[in-house]
Amino acid sequence: MSEPLLQVNHLATEFTTEHGIARALDDISFHINKGETLGLVGESGCGKSVTALSIMRLLPKPIGNIVGGEVLFNDQDLTQLPADEMHNIRGNRIAMVFQEPMTALNPVYKIGRQLIETLVLHEPEMTSSEIHQTSVNMLKRVGIPDPENRMYEYPHQLSGGMRQRVMIAIALLCKPDILIADEPTTALDVTIQAQILQLLQEIQQENGMAIIFITHDLGVIAQLCDRVVVMYAGRIIEQADIYALFDAPSHPYTQGLLKAIPGIDKPAKTPLSTITGMVPSLFNLPSGCRFQNRCPYTENRCIDSSPELDQVKNDHWVRCYRHKELTGAKI
Amino acid sequence: MTQYFIRRLLLIIPTFIGITILVFVITRFVPGGPIEQMIAEAQQASQQTGGGLNGAGIGASTLDAEQIRELEIYYGFDKPVLVSYWQWLSKVVQFDLGVSSRYSEPVWDTIKERLPISAFYGITTMLITYFISIPLGYWKAIKHNSHFDHVSSIVVFVGYAIPAYVVGIILLVIFASNLEWFPMGGFYSEDFEDLETPWEQAVDVFYHAVLPLMAYVAGSFAVMTFMMKNALMDNLAAEYVRTAIAKGIPFNQAVKHHALRNSLIPIATHFGNNISVIIGGSFLIEKIFNIDGLGLLGYESIVERDYPIVLGVLVISAILQLFGNILSDICVAVVDPRVQFR
């Protein structure tokens, strides 16, 4: 197999806050291949978005800092790249779509200006009429009706779904190698959500870009992704291709998540299964396994030391001492 | 939009009538009006001429009932309030603000003489305030929590905490009295008319303006600077700035092209109000620096019950305030496309 497009190795990110230092990411390693869709799942605060922001080097300064590891893209370590070279990668080779389309666009500028800005920056040899035409075509491509006139409208004149399409159009303008989508459909209603997901899939088939899709919605993952990385409290706890993950989840947390999905085939009024307890605070992490306080299978060794990622099968990795007895266990 | 502003302009008329009626009625009922002032003056005069005579009977003897009656007719006090208000208003519409009881010259001429002086100080103060506050607030936001931020905050707060007239007195004592770098007061030198070129005249005016302007500015830029800083910091944390950086725009440019424009919205809201407040002038500063501005004129005419001038100054400041409000709205609509007037 060819070399992966993006390789994240042992990435660690810390936030310096009033309450002390919080290690939001600890030893994060994964890769993504050309044309592939990688899902990043986990509950709020587990580090999904921080992973995306670390790759893009968009962490809030000065409190958020990458303190270890590397992000390899085209044989370059993005964490060490000088600022001006990073500017050439952002929006050009790696683009990002954010969660909140309502606030992600600048309210005082017209849509057109916000599209054109990206092209002016990354395609200096294009003439202004080419730039305009490319922008209009891209708006049309993402399914915005009457794109020529939309160029002259302000963000507040568009609906949430339309704005997210504009955000996607901006991200796709320079035909990036990787699109990082940070919960792009969370703020939208379900029908719009389905349209946006379909749009992303179509565009991916057309131009073969890789997508890192961040979500807490396992349904979206199942629909869209080739491989999945499950995160918990700043660490990767399971990594597998989509079929292995849904058919034979190995980590008790993943199993708990899948069990918590309400099923249409279950008898009516079946109590919804939940994972008891709370995520540990990043300021006060347990020394052993980070899931120990909520795990039904905790043993002494889970409390004493933290398990490493262990290979279950080919590309299926899990961070649990007891995964062999638990994998695919009837749950 | 045009329709909205036409409506706003028309609304000025009833508001203006409301404000002036209120003040007009008050002038009727406040004791010590112009007639009492004249009686008192006549009393003093007769005391001086009449020698040692004193007592309660003198007031009545200096101005007889006939004279008082004439004065009442002259000031319109013989008619009901609303009738004389109507007379006053119909004259105001023809730009006739009456005659000052103190200077015995048309009010409009007196105001015309003073208004440019206050306007000069007001507009210059406003320009200086904007030129200091916006860049200062900008840098304070970018360098939040740095030494520069802390030190400038102290300076700004000290300037804000000390009343402008105290700043004025301190400046006067140090720079005019002790060091003699600047004149003690006045709008220009006594030999102003003899200065040959307009350039020399302008230099003379600004030379006299340095200390009063410092007193005006010291207190006024705190609010603006912090409004700018806070607005910019809010916008720096906004998601669209992150979007801009994610597009590949360098941070400095993202601030200049995206965050700055949004931060000017609250500043623009204040713009119109500033104009009206500032042109009115501060009578304390005008008093300290002996500047014959509108603030001082208004204050003195209230003390001396020179009602035609009081009402004249009120007319000018009310109109400025009302137009200032509309100007604020226009400014906001210009910088913020989300604002739509119907």
PDB file of C-alpha atoms in Angstrom, chain A residues 58 87 90-91 98 103-109 114 117-118 121-122 154 156 167, chain B residues 239-240 242-243 245-251 257-258 261-262 265 335-338:
ATOM      1  CA  LEU A  58      -5.504  26.721  14.786  1.00  0.00           C
ATOM      2  CA  HIS A  87      -0.577  29.711   5.445  1.00  0.00           C
ATOM      3  CA  ARG A  90      -4.388  26.007   5.191  1.00  0.00           C
ATOM      4  CA  GLY A  91      -7.360  26.507   2.931  1.00  0.00           C
ATOM      5  CA  PHE A  98     -16.720  24.174  11.174  1.00  0.00           C
ATOM      6  CA  THR A 103     -21.184  32.268  13.111  1.00  0.00           C
ATOM      7  CA  ALA A 104     -18.431  30.884  10.897  1.00  0.00           C
ATOM      8  CA  LEU A 105     -19.017  33.453   8.155  1.00  0.00           C
ATOM      9  CA  ASN A 106     -18.154  37.097   8.641  1.00  0.00           C
ATOM     10  CA  PRO A 107     -21.491  38.921   9.029  1.00  0.00           C
ATOM     11  CA  VAL A 108     -20.369  42.188   7.433  1.00  0.00           C
ATOM     12  CA  TYR A 109     -19.034  40.880   4.118  1.00  0.00           C
ATOM     13  CA  GLN A 114     -15.563  35.557   1.393  1.00  0.00           C
ATOM     14  CA  GLU A 117     -10.623  35.838  -0.681  1.00  0.00           C
ATOM     15  CA  THR A 118      -9.453  32.210  -0.625  1.00  0.00           C
ATOM     16  CA  LEU A 121      -4.701  34.049  -1.663  1.00  0.00           C
ATOM     17  CA  HIS A 122      -3.880  30.643  -3.120  1.00  0.00           C
ATOM     18  CA  TYR A 154     -24.791  38.713   3.115  1.00  0.00           C
ATOM     19  CA  HIS A 156     -27.655  36.668   7.386  1.00  0.00           C
ATOM     20  CA  MET A 167     -18.617  27.059   4.058  1.00  0.00           C
TER      21      MET A 167
ATOM     22  CA  GLU B 239     -15.535  31.834  14.719  1.00  0.00           C
ATOM     23  CA  TYR B 240     -15.365  33.777  11.487  1.00  0.00           C
ATOM     24  CA  ARG B 242     -10.906  31.244  12.820  1.00  0.00           C
ATOM     25  CA  THR B 243     -12.548  30.543   9.465  1.00  0.00           C
ATOM     26  CA  ILE B 245      -7.261  31.834   9.344  1.00  0.00           C
ATOM     27  CA  ALA B 246      -8.338  28.362   8.226  1.00  0.00           C
ATOM     28  CA  LYS B 247      -8.562  29.784   4.703  1.00  0.00           C
ATOM     29  CA  GLY B 248      -4.862  30.550   4.944  1.00  0.00           C
ATOM     30  CA  ILE B 249      -5.045  34.237   5.786  1.00  0.00           C
ATOM     31  CA  PRO B 250      -2.210  35.305   8.117  1.00  0.00           C
ATOM     32  CA  PHE B 251      -3.390  36.299  11.589  1.00  0.00           C
ATOM     33  CA  HIS B 257      -9.763  42.621   7.306  1.00  0.00           C
ATOM     34  CA  HIS B 258     -12.274  40.676   9.377  1.00  0.00           C
ATOM     35  CA  ARG B 261     -14.666  46.051  10.701  1.00  0.00           C
ATOM     36  CA  ASN B 262     -16.976  44.208  13.084  1.00  0.00           C
ATOM     37  CA  ILE B 265     -19.978  48.728  14.875  1.00  0.00           C
ATOM     38  CA  VAL B 335     -20.918  49.573   8.850  1.00  0.00           C
ATOM     39  CA  ASP B 336     -23.365  46.768   9.598  1.00  0.00           C
ATOM     40  CA  PRO B 337     -25.240  45.295   6.632  1.00  0.00           C
ATOM     41  CA  ARG B 338     -27.506  43.329   8.978  1.00  0.00           C
TER      42      ARG B 338
END
